[in-house]
Amino acid sequence: MNLYEHTIIARQDASTSDIKQLIEKYSKIISKNEGEIVKTENWGLLNLSYLIKKNKKGSYIHFKIKCDGKAINELEKNESIDKKLLRYLTVRVKKFDLKTNYFNKKNELEN
């Protein structure tokens, strides 16, 4: 089994229920293809570096996945036709960093 970090960017007008549906949809695709989602992080609405399909912001969702390449191919095939998504990126890693949360609010970090 390979380890992957997978990030998707949903449209800025996606509601919280839309985000939950996206997470469920792609989690099911991974589990159907004998993969395992180790961690899911919702990074929230962030500014984009440049306009993507007339959007200035996007809702970022990050998955840490343990699976084989076939599952990633199936996942990306479904994401490429999804109108709610702006971009997606998959990176193969040697090990997961499960302790650090990079997109916590500053208040949460101080507490």
JSON list of C-alpha atoms in Angstrom, two decimals:
[
{"chain": "A", "resi": 1, "resn": "MET", "atom": "CA", "xyz": [0.00, 0.00, 0.00]},
{"chain": "A", "resi": 2, "resn": "ASN", "atom": "CA", "xyz": [1.25, 3.45, -0.92]},
{"chain": "A", "resi": 3, "resn": "LEU", "atom": "CA", "xyz": [0.72, 6.63, 1.10]},
{"chain": "A", "resi": 4, "resn": "TYR", "atom": "CA", "xyz": [-0.79, 9.68, -0.60]},
{"chain": "A", "resi": 5, "resn": "GLU", "atom": "CA", "xyz": [-1.75, 13.20, 0.37]},
{"chain": "A", "resi": 6, "resn": "HIS", "atom": "CA", "xyz": [-4.64, 14.42, -1.75]},
{"chain": "A", "resi": 7, "resn": "THR", "atom": "CA", "xyz": [-6.02, 17.97, -1.78]},
{"chain": "A", "resi": 8, "resn": "ILE", "atom": "CA", "xyz": [-9.13, 19.21, -3.56]},
{"chain": "A", "resi": 9, "resn": "ILE", "atom": "CA", "xyz": [-10.34, 22.78, -4.01]},
{"chain": "A", "resi": 10, "resn": "ALA", "atom": "CA", "xyz": [-14.10, 23.24, -4.20]},
{"chain": "A", "resi": 11, "resn": "ARG", "atom": "CA", "xyz": [-15.83, 26.32, -5.60]},
{"chain": "A", "resi": 12, "resn": "GLN", "atom": "CA", "xyz": [-16.16, 29.31, -3.27]},
{"chain": "A", "resi": 13, "resn": "ASP", "atom": "CA", "xyz": [-19.96, 29.17, -3.32]},
{"chain": "A", "resi": 14, "resn": "ALA", "atom": "CA", "xyz": [-20.06, 25.57, -1.99]},
{"chain": "A", "resi": 15, "resn": "SER", "atom": "CA", "xyz": [-22.07, 25.32, 1.22]},
{"chain": "A", "resi": 16, "resn": "THR", "atom": "CA", "xyz": [-21.03, 23.29, 4.26]},
{"chain": "A", "resi": 17, "resn": "SER", "atom": "CA", "xyz": [-23.46, 20.54, 3.25]},
{"chain": "A", "resi": 18, "resn": "ASP", "atom": "CA", "xyz": [-21.87, 20.47, -0.24]},
{"chain": "A", "resi": 19, "resn": "ILE", "atom": "CA", "xyz": [-18.44, 20.09, 1.37]},
{"chain": "A", "resi": 20, "resn": "LYS", "atom": "CA", "xyz": [-19.68, 17.21, 3.54]},
{"chain": "A", "resi": 21, "resn": "GLN", "atom": "CA", "xyz": [-21.17, 15.52, 0.45]},
{"chain": "A", "resi": 22, "resn": "LEU", "atom": "CA", "xyz": [-17.85, 15.87, -1.40]},
{"chain": "A", "resi": 23, "resn": "ILE", "atom": "CA", "xyz": [-15.95, 14.33, 1.53]},
{"chain": "A", "resi": 24, "resn": "GLU", "atom": "CA", "xyz": [-18.42, 11.42, 1.72]},
{"chain": "A", "resi": 25, "resn": "LYS", "atom": "CA", "xyz": [-18.41, 10.88, -2.05]},
{"chain": "A", "resi": 26, "resn": "TYR", "atom": "CA", "xyz": [-14.63, 10.67, -2.37]},
{"chain": "A", "resi": 27, "resn": "SER", "atom": "CA", "xyz": [-14.25, 8.67, 0.84]},
{"chain": "A", "resi": 28, "resn": "LYS", "atom": "CA", "xyz": [-16.61, 6.05, -0.60]},
{"chain": "A", "resi": 29, "resn": "ILE", "atom": "CA", "xyz": [-14.60, 5.87, -3.83]},
{"chain": "A", "resi": 30, "resn": "ILE", "atom": "CA", "xyz": [-11.42, 5.18, -1.83]},
{"chain": "A", "resi": 31, "resn": "SER", "atom": "CA", "xyz": [-13.06, 2.54, 0.36]},
{"chain": "A", "resi": 32, "resn": "LYS", "atom": "CA", "xyz": [-14.66, 0.80, -2.66]},
{"chain": "A", "resi": 33, "resn": "ASN", "atom": "CA", "xyz": [-11.18, 0.45, -4.17]},
{"chain": "A", "resi": 34, "resn": "GLU", "atom": "CA", "xyz": [-9.76, -1.17, -1.02]},
{"chain": "A", "resi": 35, "resn": "GLY", "atom": "CA", "xyz": [-8.15, 2.02, 0.26]},
{"chain": "A", "resi": 36, "resn": "GLU", "atom": "CA", "xyz": [-8.19, 3.63, 3.67]},
{"chain": "A", "resi": 37, "resn": "ILE", "atom": "CA", "xyz": [-8.55, 7.29, 4.57]},
{"chain": "A", "resi": 38, "resn": "VAL", "atom": "CA", "xyz": [-6.24, 7.92, 7.50]},
{"chain": "A", "resi": 39, "resn": "LYS", "atom": "CA", "xyz": [-7.22, 11.56, 8.09]},
{"chain": "A", "resi": 40, "resn": "THR", "atom": "CA", "xyz": [-9.46, 14.20, 6.55]},
{"chain": "A", "resi": 41, "resn": "GLU", "atom": "CA", "xyz": [-8.85, 17.91, 7.13]},
{"chain": "A", "resi": 42, "resn": "ASN", "atom": "CA", "xyz": [-11.16, 20.73, 6.11]},
{"chain": "A", "resi": 43, "resn": "TRP", "atom": "CA", "xyz": [-8.88, 23.74, 5.68]},
{"chain": "A", "resi": 44, "resn": "GLY", "atom": "CA", "xyz": [-11.77, 26.09, 4.94]},
{"chain": "A", "resi": 45, "resn": "LEU", "atom": "CA", "xyz": [-12.18, 28.95, 2.51]},
{"chain": "A", "resi": 46, "resn": "LEU", "atom": "CA", "xyz": [-8.79, 30.33, 1.42]},
{"chain": "A", "resi": 47, "resn": "ASN", "atom": "CA", "xyz": [-7.67, 32.89, -1.15]},
{"chain": "A", "resi": 48, "resn": "LEU", "atom": "CA", "xyz": [-6.36, 31.53, -4.45]},
{"chain": "A", "resi": 49, "resn": "SER", "atom": "CA", "xyz": [-3.13, 32.87, -5.92]},
{"chain": "A", "resi": 50, "resn": "TYR", "atom": "CA", "xyz": [-4.87, 33.61, -9.20]},
{"chain": "A", "resi": 51, "resn": "LEU", "atom": "CA", "xyz": [-8.38, 33.36, -10.66]},
{"chain": "A", "resi": 52, "resn": "ILE", "atom": "CA", "xyz": [-9.50, 29.83, -11.44]},
{"chain": "A", "resi": 53, "resn": "LYS", "atom": "CA", "xyz": [-12.74, 29.64, -13.42]},
{"chain": "A", "resi": 54, "resn": "LYS", "atom": "CA", "xyz": [-13.64, 33.18, -12.23]},
{"chain": "A", "resi": 55, "resn": "ASN", "atom": "CA", "xyz": [-13.17, 32.25, -8.53]},
{"chain": "A", "resi": 56, "resn": "LYS", "atom": "CA", "xyz": [-10.99, 34.27, -6.15]},
{"chain": "A", "resi": 57, "resn": "LYS", "atom": "CA", "xyz": [-11.37, 31.83, -3.24]},
{"chain": "A", "resi": 58, "resn": "GLY", "atom": "CA", "xyz": [-11.76, 28.10, -2.79]},
{"chain": "A", "resi": 59, "resn": "SER", "atom": "CA", "xyz": [-12.69, 25.62, -0.06]},
{"chain": "A", "resi": 60, "resn": "TYR", "atom": "CA", "xyz": [-9.73, 23.32, 0.57]},
{"chain": "A", "resi": 61, "resn": "ILE", "atom": "CA", "xyz": [-10.15, 19.70, 1.68]},
{"chain": "A", "resi": 62, "resn": "HIS", "atom": "CA", "xyz": [-7.11, 17.53, 2.40]},
{"chain": "A", "resi": 63, "resn": "PHE", "atom": "CA", "xyz": [-7.05, 13.72, 2.63]},
{"chain": "A", "resi": 64, "resn": "LYS", "atom": "CA", "xyz": [-4.30, 11.43, 3.88]},
{"chain": "A", "resi": 65, "resn": "ILE", "atom": "CA", "xyz": [-4.89, 8.14, 2.03]},
{"chain": "A", "resi": 66, "resn": "LYS", "atom": "CA", "xyz": [-3.39, 4.67, 2.22]},
{"chain": "A", "resi": 67, "resn": "CYS", "atom": "CA", "xyz": [-4.17, 2.80, -1.02]},
{"chain": "A", "resi": 68, "resn": "ASP", "atom": "CA", "xyz": [-2.77, 1.59, -4.32]},
{"chain": "A", "resi": 69, "resn": "GLY", "atom": "CA", "xyz": [-2.50, 3.53, -7.58]},
{"chain": "A", "resi": 70, "resn": "LYS", "atom": "CA", "xyz": [-5.72, 2.07, -9.01]},
{"chain": "A", "resi": 71, "resn": "ALA", "atom": "CA", "xyz": [-7.78, 3.81, -6.32]},
{"chain": "A", "resi": 72, "resn": "ILE", "atom": "CA", "xyz": [-6.09, 7.15, -7.01]},
{"chain": "A", "resi": 73, "resn": "ASN", "atom": "CA", "xyz": [-6.77, 6.79, -10.74]},
{"chain": "A", "resi": 74, "resn": "GLU", "atom": "CA", "xyz": [-10.46, 6.14, -10.03]},
{"chain": "A", "resi": 75, "resn": "LEU", "atom": "CA", "xyz": [-10.59, 9.09, -7.61]},
{"chain": "A", "resi": 76, "resn": "GLU", "atom": "CA", "xyz": [-9.01, 11.51, -10.07]},
{"chain": "A", "resi": 77, "resn": "LYS", "atom": "CA", "xyz": [-11.21, 10.28, -12.91]},
{"chain": "A", "resi": 78, "resn": "ASN", "atom": "CA", "xyz": [-14.31, 11.17, -10.87]},
{"chain": "A", "resi": 79, "resn": "GLU", "atom": "CA", "xyz": [-12.88, 14.51, -9.78]},
{"chain": "A", "resi": 80, "resn": "SER", "atom": "CA", "xyz": [-12.03, 15.58, -13.31]},
{"chain": "A", "resi": 81, "resn": "ILE", "atom": "CA", "xyz": [-15.74, 15.57, -14.26]},
{"chain": "A", "resi": 82, "resn": "ASP", "atom": "CA", "xyz": [-17.07, 17.10, -11.02]},
{"chain": "A", "resi": 83, "resn": "LYS", "atom": "CA", "xyz": [-18.37, 20.65, -11.65]},
{"chain": "A", "resi": 84, "resn": "LYS", "atom": "CA", "xyz": [-18.09, 21.59, -7.94]},
{"chain": "A", "resi": 85, "resn": "LEU", "atom": "CA", "xyz": [-14.29, 21.25, -7.95]},
{"chain": "A", "resi": 86, "resn": "LEU", "atom": "CA", "xyz": [-11.75, 23.75, -9.24]},
{"chain": "A", "resi": 87, "resn": "ARG", "atom": "CA", "xyz": [-8.53, 21.74, -8.80]},
{"chain": "A", "resi": 88, "resn": "TYR", "atom": "CA", "xyz": [-7.13, 18.58, -7.24]},
{"chain": "A", "resi": 89, "resn": "LEU", "atom": "CA", "xyz": [-3.61, 17.38, -6.49]},
{"chain": "A", "resi": 90, "resn": "THR", "atom": "CA", "xyz": [-2.24, 14.03, -5.35]},
{"chain": "A", "resi": 91, "resn": "VAL", "atom": "CA", "xyz": [1.27, 13.62, -3.93]},
{"chain": "A", "resi": 92, "resn": "ARG", "atom": "CA", "xyz": [2.85, 10.32, -2.92]},
{"chain": "A", "resi": 93, "resn": "VAL", "atom": "CA", "xyz": [4.65, 10.53, 0.43]},
{"chain": "A", "resi": 94, "resn": "LYS", "atom": "CA", "xyz": [6.92, 8.24, 2.45]},
{"chain": "A", "resi": 95, "resn": "LYS", "atom": "CA", "xyz": [5.16, 8.88, 5.78]},
{"chain": "A", "resi": 96, "resn": "PHE", "atom": "CA", "xyz": [2.30, 10.97, 7.14]},
{"chain": "A", "resi": 97, "resn": "ASP", "atom": "CA", "xyz": [2.65, 13.92, 9.50]},
{"chain": "A", "resi": 98, "resn": "LEU", "atom": "CA", "xyz": [-0.47, 13.36, 11.60]},
{"chain": "A", "resi": 99, "resn": "LYS", "atom": "CA", "xyz": [0.46, 15.68, 14.47]},
{"chain": "A", "resi": 100, "resn": "THR", "atom": "CA", "xyz": [0.74, 19.07, 12.76]},
{"chain": "A", "resi": 101, "resn": "ASN", "atom": "CA", "xyz": [-2.37, 20.99, 11.73]},
{"chain": "A", "resi": 102, "resn": "TYR", "atom": "CA", "xyz": [-1.09, 23.72, 9.41]},
{"chain": "A", "resi": 103, "resn": "PHE", "atom": "CA", "xyz": [-4.36, 25.58, 8.92]},
{"chain": "A", "resi": 104, "resn": "ASN", "atom": "CA", "xyz": [-5.54, 26.02, 12.52]},
{"chain": "A", "resi": 105, "resn": "LYS", "atom": "CA", "xyz": [-6.73, 29.46, 13.53]},
{"chain": "A", "resi": 106, "resn": "LYS", "atom": "CA", "xyz": [-4.19, 31.53, 15.44]},
{"chain": "A", "resi": 107, "resn": "ASN", "atom": "CA", "xyz": [-6.44, 31.51, 18.53]},
{"chain": "A", "resi": 108, "resn": "GLU", "atom": "CA", "xyz": [-6.47, 27.72, 18.63]},
{"chain": "A", "resi": 109, "resn": "LEU", "atom": "CA", "xyz": [-2.68, 27.57, 18.39]},
{"chain": "A", "resi": 110, "resn": "GLU", "atom": "CA", "xyz": [-2.20, 29.88, 21.38]},
{"chain": "A", "resi": 111, "resn": "ASN", "atom": "CA", "xyz": [-4.55, 27.90, 23.66]}
]
